[in-house]
Short mmCIF file of C-alpha atoms and ligand atoms in Angstrom, two decimals:
data_model
loop_
_atom_site.label_atom_id
_atom_site.label_comp_id
_atom_site.label_asym_id
_atom_site.label_seq_id
_atom_site.Cartn_x
_atom_site.Cartn_y
_atom_site.Cartn_z
CA UNK V 19 237.23 65.64 -15.02
CA UNK V 20 238.36 68.80 -16.75
CA UNK V 21 238.92 71.72 -14.50
CA UNK V 22 237.63 74.94 -15.95
CA UNK V 23 240.49 77.46 -16.53
CA UNK V 24 239.03 80.04 -14.20
CA UNK V 25 238.83 77.51 -11.36
CA UNK V 26 242.36 76.27 -12.09
CA UNK V 27 243.62 79.84 -12.01
CA UNK V 28 241.86 80.45 -8.72
CA UNK V 29 243.26 77.24 -7.23
CA UNK V 30 246.79 78.17 -8.26
CA UNK V 31 246.35 81.66 -6.90
CA UNK V 32 245.02 80.17 -3.67
CA UNK V 33 248.08 77.95 -3.22
CA UNK V 34 250.42 80.82 -4.00
CA UNK V 35 248.71 82.92 -1.33
CA UNK V 36 248.95 80.10 1.18
CA UNK V 37 252.64 79.66 0.45
CA UNK V 38 253.17 83.40 0.89
CA UNK V 39 251.44 83.35 4.28
CA UNK V 40 253.44 80.37 5.51
CA UNK V 41 256.86 81.51 4.26
CA UNK V 42 259.11 83.37 6.71
CA UNK V 43 258.90 87.07 6.10
CA UNK V 44 262.64 87.20 5.40
CA UNK V 45 262.16 85.06 2.28
CA UNK V 46 259.86 87.76 0.96
CA UNK V 47 260.34 91.39 0.25
CA UNK V 48 259.32 92.35 3.76
CA UNK V 49 260.66 92.56 7.26
CA UNK V 50 258.12 91.51 9.83
CA UNK V 51 258.34 93.23 13.21
CA UNK V 52 256.44 91.78 16.17
CA UNK V 53 255.62 94.24 18.96
CA UNK V 54 255.07 92.52 22.28
CA UNK V 55 254.15 95.43 24.52
CA UNK V 56 251.62 96.40 27.20
CA UNK V 57 248.62 98.17 25.65
CA UNK V 58 246.47 97.86 28.79
CA UNK V 59 247.16 98.30 32.51
CA UNK V 60 249.51 100.58 34.44
CA UNK V 61 252.18 100.50 31.67
CA UNK V 62 249.78 101.01 28.70
CA UNK V 63 251.05 104.49 27.81
CA UNK V 64 254.63 103.20 27.86
CA UNK V 65 253.87 100.51 25.29
CA UNK V 66 252.21 103.02 22.98
CA UNK V 67 255.12 105.47 23.26
CA UNK V 68 257.60 102.70 22.36
CA UNK V 69 255.56 101.70 19.30
CA UNK V 70 255.21 105.35 18.26
CA UNK V 71 258.96 105.96 18.52
CA UNK V 72 259.77 102.80 16.60
CA UNK V 73 257.34 103.70 13.79
CA UNK V 74 258.70 107.24 13.66
CA UNK V 75 262.17 106.00 12.72
CA UNK V 76 260.81 103.52 10.16
CA UNK V 77 258.64 106.29 8.65
CA UNK V 78 261.76 108.46 8.36
CA UNK V 79 263.22 105.66 6.19
CA UNK V 80 260.14 105.73 3.93
CA UNK V 81 258.66 102.65 5.61
CA UNK V 82 261.49 100.41 4.33
CA UNK V 83 264.81 99.02 5.54
CA UNK V 84 267.33 97.96 2.89
CA UNK V 85 264.57 98.18 0.30
CA UNK V 86 262.21 95.87 2.19
CA UNK V 87 258.84 97.05 3.43
CA UNK V 88 258.52 96.87 7.20
CA UNK V 89 255.34 95.17 8.38
CA UNK V 90 254.01 95.17 11.93
CA UNK V 91 252.03 92.76 14.07
CA UNK V 92 251.35 93.20 17.75
CA UNK V 93 250.34 91.44 20.94
CA UNK V 94 249.19 93.08 24.19
CA UNK V 95 251.29 91.38 26.88
CA UNK V 96 249.27 93.05 29.69
CA UNK V 97 252.50 93.21 31.76
CA UNK V 98 251.56 89.68 32.86
CA UNK V 99 254.57 87.35 33.25
CA UNK V 100 252.28 84.30 33.41
CA UNK V 101 251.21 84.92 29.79
CA UNK V 102 254.67 85.81 28.44
CA UNK V 103 255.60 82.48 26.87
CA UNK V 104 252.22 82.03 25.14
CA UNK V 105 252.30 85.60 23.86
CA UNK V 106 255.79 85.45 22.46
CA UNK V 107 255.02 82.12 20.80
CA UNK V 108 252.11 83.75 18.97
CA UNK V 109 254.54 86.15 17.35
CA UNK V 110 257.19 83.54 16.60
CA UNK V 111 255.08 80.57 15.51
CA UNK V 112 251.81 82.05 14.28
CA UNK V 113 253.06 85.32 12.80
CA UNK V 114 256.55 84.21 11.81
CA UNK V 115 258.17 87.52 12.75
CA UNK V 116 261.76 88.38 11.85
CA UNK V 117 262.32 90.36 15.03
CA UNK V 118 260.66 90.70 18.43
CA UNK V 119 260.38 94.20 19.91
CA UNK V 120 259.50 93.98 23.60
CA UNK V 121 258.80 94.64 26.31
CA UNK V 122 258.25 97.03 29.25
CA UNK V 123 257.87 94.73 32.29
CA UNK V 124 261.00 92.90 33.49
CA UNK V 125 259.17 89.71 34.46
CA UNK V 126 257.57 89.48 31.01
CA UNK V 127 260.89 90.30 29.33
CA UNK V 128 262.61 87.39 31.05
CA UNK V 129 259.94 85.01 29.68
CA UNK V 130 260.41 86.51 26.22
CA UNK V 131 264.20 86.32 26.39
CA UNK V 132 264.09 82.66 27.36
CA UNK V 133 262.01 81.79 24.29
CA UNK V 134 264.03 84.12 22.04
CA UNK V 135 267.22 82.41 23.18
CA UNK V 136 265.82 78.89 22.70
CA UNK V 137 264.43 79.64 19.23
CA UNK V 138 267.22 81.99 18.11
CA UNK V 139 264.69 84.72 17.29
CA UNK V 140 266.20 88.20 17.06
CA UNK V 141 264.94 90.30 20.00
CA UNK V 142 265.42 93.97 20.85
CA UNK V 143 264.23 94.97 24.31
CA UNK V 144 263.08 98.62 24.12
CA UNK V 145 262.56 99.10 27.86
CA UNK V 146 262.49 96.29 30.42
CA UNK V 147 265.59 96.64 32.58
CA UNK V 148 265.79 93.06 33.92
CA UNK V 149 269.46 92.69 34.80
CA UNK V 150 269.30 89.01 33.76
CA UNK V 151 268.51 89.85 30.10
CA UNK V 152 272.02 91.25 29.69
CA UNK V 153 273.38 89.10 32.54
CA UNK V 154 272.93 85.34 32.97
CA UNK V 155 270.41 85.16 30.08
CA UNK V 156 272.52 87.16 27.62
CA UNK V 157 272.65 85.82 24.06
CA UNK V 158 274.00 86.82 20.67
CA UNK V 159 270.47 87.37 19.31
CA UNK V 160 269.24 89.53 22.23
CA UNK V 161 269.84 93.30 22.39
CA UNK V 162 268.60 96.17 24.53
CA UNK V 163 268.05 99.80 23.46
CA UNK V 164 267.17 101.00 26.95
CA UNK V 165 269.04 100.39 30.25
CA UNK V 166 269.58 97.78 32.93
CA UNK V 167 267.65 98.33 36.16
CA UNK V 168 270.98 98.65 37.93
CA UNK V 169 272.07 101.71 35.87
CA UNK V 170 269.75 104.56 37.00
CA UNK V 171 269.65 103.14 40.55
CA UNK V 172 273.43 103.07 40.85
CA UNK V 173 273.67 106.65 39.53
CA UNK V 174 271.14 107.91 42.08
CA UNK V 175 273.01 106.18 44.92
CA UNK V 176 276.05 108.20 44.00
CA UNK V 177 274.12 111.47 43.68
CA UNK V 178 272.40 110.94 47.04
CA UNK V 179 275.69 110.33 48.83
CA UNK V 180 277.31 113.35 47.11
CA UNK V 181 274.38 115.48 48.30
CA UNK V 182 275.00 114.47 51.91
CA UNK V 183 271.97 112.26 52.27
CA UNK V 184 272.94 109.90 55.12
CA UNK V 185 269.89 107.67 55.61
CA UNK V 186 267.37 106.32 53.14
CA UNK V 187 264.27 104.13 52.99
CA UNK V 188 263.68 102.30 49.72
CA UNK V 189 260.18 101.80 48.35
CA UNK V 190 259.12 99.90 45.23
CA UNK V 191 256.94 97.24 43.67
CA UNK V 192 258.11 93.75 44.64
CA UNK V 193 259.36 92.35 41.34
CA UNK V 194 262.62 92.14 39.40
CA UNK V 195 262.71 95.77 38.24
CA UNK V 196 262.01 97.20 41.69
CA UNK V 197 264.45 94.88 43.47
CA UNK V 198 267.24 95.50 40.96
CA UNK V 199 266.76 99.25 40.86
CA UNK V 200 266.94 99.35 44.67
CA UNK V 201 270.03 97.10 44.63
CA UNK V 202 271.79 99.45 42.22
CA UNK V 203 270.94 102.40 44.49
CA UNK V 204 272.14 100.62 47.62
CA UNK V 205 275.39 99.51 46.00
CA UNK V 206 276.57 103.07 45.33
CA UNK V 207 274.91 104.67 48.37
CA UNK V 208 276.27 102.28 51.01
CA UNK V 209 279.73 102.19 49.40
CA UNK V 210 279.84 105.97 50.00
CA UNK V 211 278.80 105.53 53.64
CA UNK V 212 275.01 105.89 53.33
CA UNK V 213 272.74 103.82 55.55
CA UNK V 214 269.56 102.02 54.49
CA UNK V 215 266.97 102.31 57.25
CA UNK V 216 264.36 99.98 55.73
CA UNK V 217 263.30 98.37 52.44
CA UNK V 218 259.55 98.70 51.82
CA UNK V 219 257.61 97.03 49.00
CA UNK V 220 254.11 96.37 47.72
CA UNK V 221 252.99 93.90 45.07
CA UNK V 222 252.97 94.99 41.38
CA UNK V 223 250.88 96.89 40.24
CA UNK V 224 249.22 97.90 43.55
CA UNK V 225 248.83 101.58 44.39
CA UNK V 226 247.62 101.46 48.00
CA UNK V 227 250.42 103.61 49.44
CA UNK V 228 248.82 105.04 52.60
CA UNK V 229 250.16 102.55 55.19
CA UNK V 230 253.64 102.79 53.68
CA UNK V 231 253.60 106.59 53.82
CA UNK V 232 252.60 106.42 57.47
CA UNK V 233 255.53 104.09 58.16
CA UNK V 234 257.95 106.39 56.33
CA UNK V 235 256.76 109.37 58.38
CA UNK V 236 257.64 107.43 61.54
CA UNK V 237 261.05 106.26 60.23
CA UNK V 238 262.12 109.85 59.37
CA UNK V 239 264.89 109.04 56.85
CA UNK V 240 266.74 111.83 55.02
CA UNK V 241 265.41 110.44 51.70
CA UNK V 242 263.14 107.84 50.12
CA UNK V 243 264.48 106.11 46.99
CA UNK V 244 261.72 104.79 44.74
CA UNK V 245 261.19 102.80 41.58
CA UNK V 246 257.69 103.36 40.14
CA UNK V 247 256.57 103.98 36.56
CA UNK V 248 253.51 104.71 34.43
CA UNK V 249 250.11 104.99 36.12
CA UNK V 250 251.55 103.81 39.45
CA UNK V 251 254.14 106.60 39.44
CA UNK V 252 251.42 109.20 38.84
CA UNK V 253 249.44 107.95 41.83
CA UNK V 254 252.49 107.66 44.09
CA UNK V 255 253.77 111.19 43.46
CA UNK V 256 250.30 112.63 44.09
CA UNK V 257 249.86 110.63 47.30
CA UNK V 258 253.34 111.67 48.47
CA UNK V 259 252.54 115.36 47.91
CA UNK V 260 249.16 115.03 49.61
CA UNK V 261 250.81 113.41 52.67
CA UNK V 262 253.02 116.49 53.04
CA UNK V 263 256.21 114.51 53.71
CA UNK V 264 258.26 116.42 51.16
CA UNK V 265 259.18 119.27 53.51
CA UNK V 266 261.28 117.02 55.76
CA UNK V 267 262.10 113.97 53.57
CA UNK V 268 263.64 114.11 50.09
CA UNK V 269 261.84 111.97 47.48
CA UNK V 270 264.27 110.64 44.87
CA UNK V 271 264.11 107.85 42.31
CA UNK V 272 264.97 106.27 39.02
CA UNK V 273 263.72 108.74 36.40
CA UNK V 274 260.67 106.66 35.44
CA UNK V 275 259.02 108.25 38.49
CA UNK V 276 258.56 111.47 36.51
CA UNK V 277 258.89 110.43 32.84
CA UNK V 278 255.80 110.50 30.64
CA UNK V 279 253.85 111.34 33.80
CA UNK V 280 254.27 115.07 34.39
CA UNK V 281 251.02 116.22 32.75
CA UNK V 282 249.09 113.98 35.14
CA UNK V 283 251.25 114.67 38.21
CA UNK V 284 251.12 118.47 37.83
CA UNK V 285 252.42 120.50 40.77
CA UNK V 286 252.90 117.36 42.91
CA UNK V 287 256.09 116.52 40.96
CA UNK V 288 257.67 119.98 41.08
CA UNK V 289 261.31 119.90 42.23
CA UNK V 290 261.76 116.11 42.26
CA UNK V 291 265.28 114.84 41.53
CA UNK V 292 265.74 111.68 39.46
CA UNK V 293 268.41 109.95 37.38
CA UNK V 294 267.90 108.58 33.87
CA UNK V 295 269.55 108.17 30.46
CA UNK V 296 267.28 110.89 29.02
CA UNK V 297 265.61 114.18 29.89
CA UNK V 298 263.40 116.85 28.35
CA UNK V 299 265.97 119.60 27.93
CA UNK V 300 269.07 118.08 26.33
CA UNK V 301 268.74 120.75 23.67
CA UNK V 302 270.95 119.06 21.06
CA UNK V 303 270.08 119.32 17.35
CA UNK V 304 269.53 115.53 17.24
CA UNK V 305 267.14 115.50 20.20
CA UNK V 306 265.33 118.68 19.17
CA UNK V 307 264.59 117.20 15.72
CA UNK V 308 263.37 113.93 17.26
CA UNK V 309 261.13 115.73 19.75
CA UNK V 310 259.64 118.11 17.21
CA UNK V 311 258.79 115.30 14.76
CA UNK V 312 257.33 113.14 17.51
CA UNK V 313 255.16 115.99 18.83
CA UNK V 314 253.91 116.81 15.31
CA UNK V 315 253.14 113.20 14.41
CA UNK V 316 251.55 111.97 17.61
CA UNK V 317 250.31 115.24 19.19
CA UNK V 318 252.09 114.17 22.38
CA UNK V 319 255.37 115.07 24.02
CA UNK V 320 258.00 112.32 23.63
CA UNK V 321 259.45 110.64 26.70
CA UNK V 322 262.14 108.09 27.52
CA UNK V 323 259.97 105.25 26.20
CA UNK V 324 259.40 106.90 22.81
CA UNK V 325 263.16 107.50 22.54
CA UNK V 326 263.96 103.87 23.40
CA UNK V 327 261.49 102.66 20.74
CA UNK V 328 263.09 104.98 18.19
CA UNK V 329 266.53 103.62 19.05
CA UNK V 330 265.37 100.00 18.86
CA UNK V 331 264.42 100.75 15.25
CA UNK V 332 267.80 102.39 14.62
CA UNK V 333 269.57 99.31 15.97
CA UNK V 334 267.48 97.03 13.77
CA UNK V 335 268.29 99.26 10.78
CA UNK V 336 272.03 99.03 11.49
CA UNK V 337 271.80 95.23 11.34
CA UNK V 338 269.45 94.99 8.35
CA UNK V 339 271.40 97.49 6.26
CA UNK V 340 274.67 95.66 6.88
CA UNK V 341 273.24 92.45 5.35
CA UNK V 342 271.28 94.34 2.66
CA UNK V 343 268.02 92.97 4.00
CA UNK V 344 269.05 89.31 4.01
CA UNK V 345 267.93 88.37 7.52
CA UNK V 346 269.42 84.90 7.14
CA UNK V 347 272.94 86.35 7.37
CA UNK V 348 272.57 86.29 11.14
CA UNK V 349 276.23 86.48 12.15
CA UNK V 350 276.88 89.58 10.06
CA UNK V 351 273.64 91.17 11.25
CA UNK V 352 274.52 90.59 14.92
CA UNK V 353 278.07 91.90 14.44
CA UNK V 354 276.76 95.07 12.81
CA UNK V 355 274.44 95.85 15.72
CA UNK V 356 277.13 94.94 18.27
CA UNK V 357 279.61 97.37 16.78
CA UNK V 358 277.18 100.18 15.94
CA UNK V 359 277.44 103.66 17.35
CA UNK V 360 273.80 104.55 17.74
CA UNK V 361 272.98 108.18 16.97
CA UNK V 362 270.42 108.41 19.74
CA UNK V 363 268.41 111.48 20.78
CA UNK V 364 269.85 110.78 24.29
CA UNK V 365 273.39 111.22 22.88
CA UNK V 366 275.35 108.67 20.85
CA UNK V 367 275.95 105.35 22.58
CA UNK V 368 277.60 101.97 21.98
CA UNK V 369 276.66 98.53 23.29
CA UNK V 370 278.50 96.53 25.92
CA UNK V 371 279.70 92.97 25.31
CA UNK V 372 276.36 91.84 26.80
CA UNK V 373 274.42 94.10 24.31
CA UNK V 374 273.31 96.75 26.83
CA UNK V 375 273.80 100.51 26.20
CA UNK V 376 276.90 102.09 27.71
CA UNK V 377 275.54 105.55 28.38
CA UNK V 378 275.55 108.77 30.35
CA UNK V 379 273.05 108.86 33.21
CA UNK V 380 271.68 112.37 33.66
CA UNK V 381 270.54 114.07 36.83
CA UNK V 382 267.16 115.73 36.23
CA UNK V 383 264.98 118.09 38.22
CA UNK V 384 261.28 118.59 37.55
CA UNK V 385 260.52 122.18 36.72
CA UNK V 386 257.15 123.26 35.28
CA UNK V 387 256.24 119.86 33.77
CA UNK V 388 259.70 119.32 32.31
CA UNK V 389 262.45 116.92 33.44
CA UNK V 390 265.19 119.54 33.26
CA UNK V 391 268.69 118.10 32.77
CA UNK V 392 270.86 119.59 35.51
CA UNK V 393 274.03 117.56 35.02
CA UNK V 394 275.53 114.15 34.36
CA UNK V 395 275.29 111.84 37.37
CA UNK V 396 277.63 109.20 35.89
CA UNK V 397 279.33 109.42 32.52
CA UNK V 398 279.51 106.39 30.20
CA UNK V 399 278.02 103.98 32.73
CA UNK V 400 278.25 100.30 31.74
CA UNK V 401 276.15 97.65 33.46
CA UNK V 402 278.48 95.12 35.13
CA UNK V 403 276.71 92.30 33.20
CA UNK V 404 277.25 89.88 36.06
CA UNK V 405 276.79 86.29 34.92
CA UNK V 406 276.89 86.97 31.17
CA UNK V 407 279.00 84.50 29.21
CA UNK V 408 279.12 85.14 25.48
C1 PHB F 156 260.72 97.08 34.15
O1 PHB F 156 259.86 96.27 34.57
O2 PHB F 156 261.87 96.70 33.85
C2 PHB F 156 260.38 98.51 33.98
C3 PHB F 156 259.07 98.91 33.86
C4 PHB F 156 258.77 100.25 33.67
C5 PHB F 156 259.77 101.18 33.60
C6 PHB F 156 261.10 100.79 33.73
C7 PHB F 156 261.41 99.45 33.92
O3 PHB F 156 259.50 102.46 33.40
#
């Protein structure tokens, strides 16, 4: 049977389209970025800020890296570790992404990193601090633009001891990020002679704090060190203020306690001291430009998460530019990111052997809905990367 030309043409076009869909993005004129982030739940705003920051940098490059159009696909990981492997496989197998950008929650990030390592998929972690990702699970294809959970915790332990805090209770969600943040705090605090009175936890993402606040009132420590973030941090700071404990007990924490949360926390957050690799008043030309553009584009103030997303895109660009867009030149791409000096809004930083930022950790104080930078808690702090063999 003779096939009519128009049908033949359509059939050929159909097969070409199919081939284009099935081919890895790197064989085309595109770079496919897969966001695996929380878009629902207590960390929803954090996921959005990371995506916004990432897109801001790509937009600054005209939507292209090394001449290739950047395309995005996304999956809501719901901050649910049980769904992590299925979710990351959607991006790798179904969507054929060139790079994974994710995620916020440490438990989910460890599931992602395991699959990224097994499949060799390039991954940049734009938040989750899981020590293991740049520790025992470290890999040549896995990078982080954020921090390890140990870093801000360790810095606050030092600040607390320097400020003559002698006794502390720790309070956090019971999961990797909370445990590791508290461990970092304890390491520096106890080394300087501080005493931990009690470790308190509640399951992630619970926000029923009343019984814990009652217990803290009875324990009467000098300070309470906390790791909370997102919606949970908003609720905790408000409950703390309402309980009236702040006049006799100092509330301190990793900076997530007051980052991206101050509008909602209002007066309840005033005066809180935290440590983080960012702040709202660095007042450098680089940061001012980033913040102004972000505010104009998204009608929102940027926060640490937006900055980490922006830097994840800068790290990707360093790699992609070095290989002129040829994502198959993996060794050269990895080497370029490894040796990059990233011109971050937080201040320029380099990566450790385990691919984690070596960075200044700032001391910040909340003042009128701003995390005011009041000094550097630890300069050039590198995560110890325990267990990483590369
Ligand atoms: C984490 O789970 O590693 C995590 C989550 C939220 C933050 C920081 C760290 O703000």
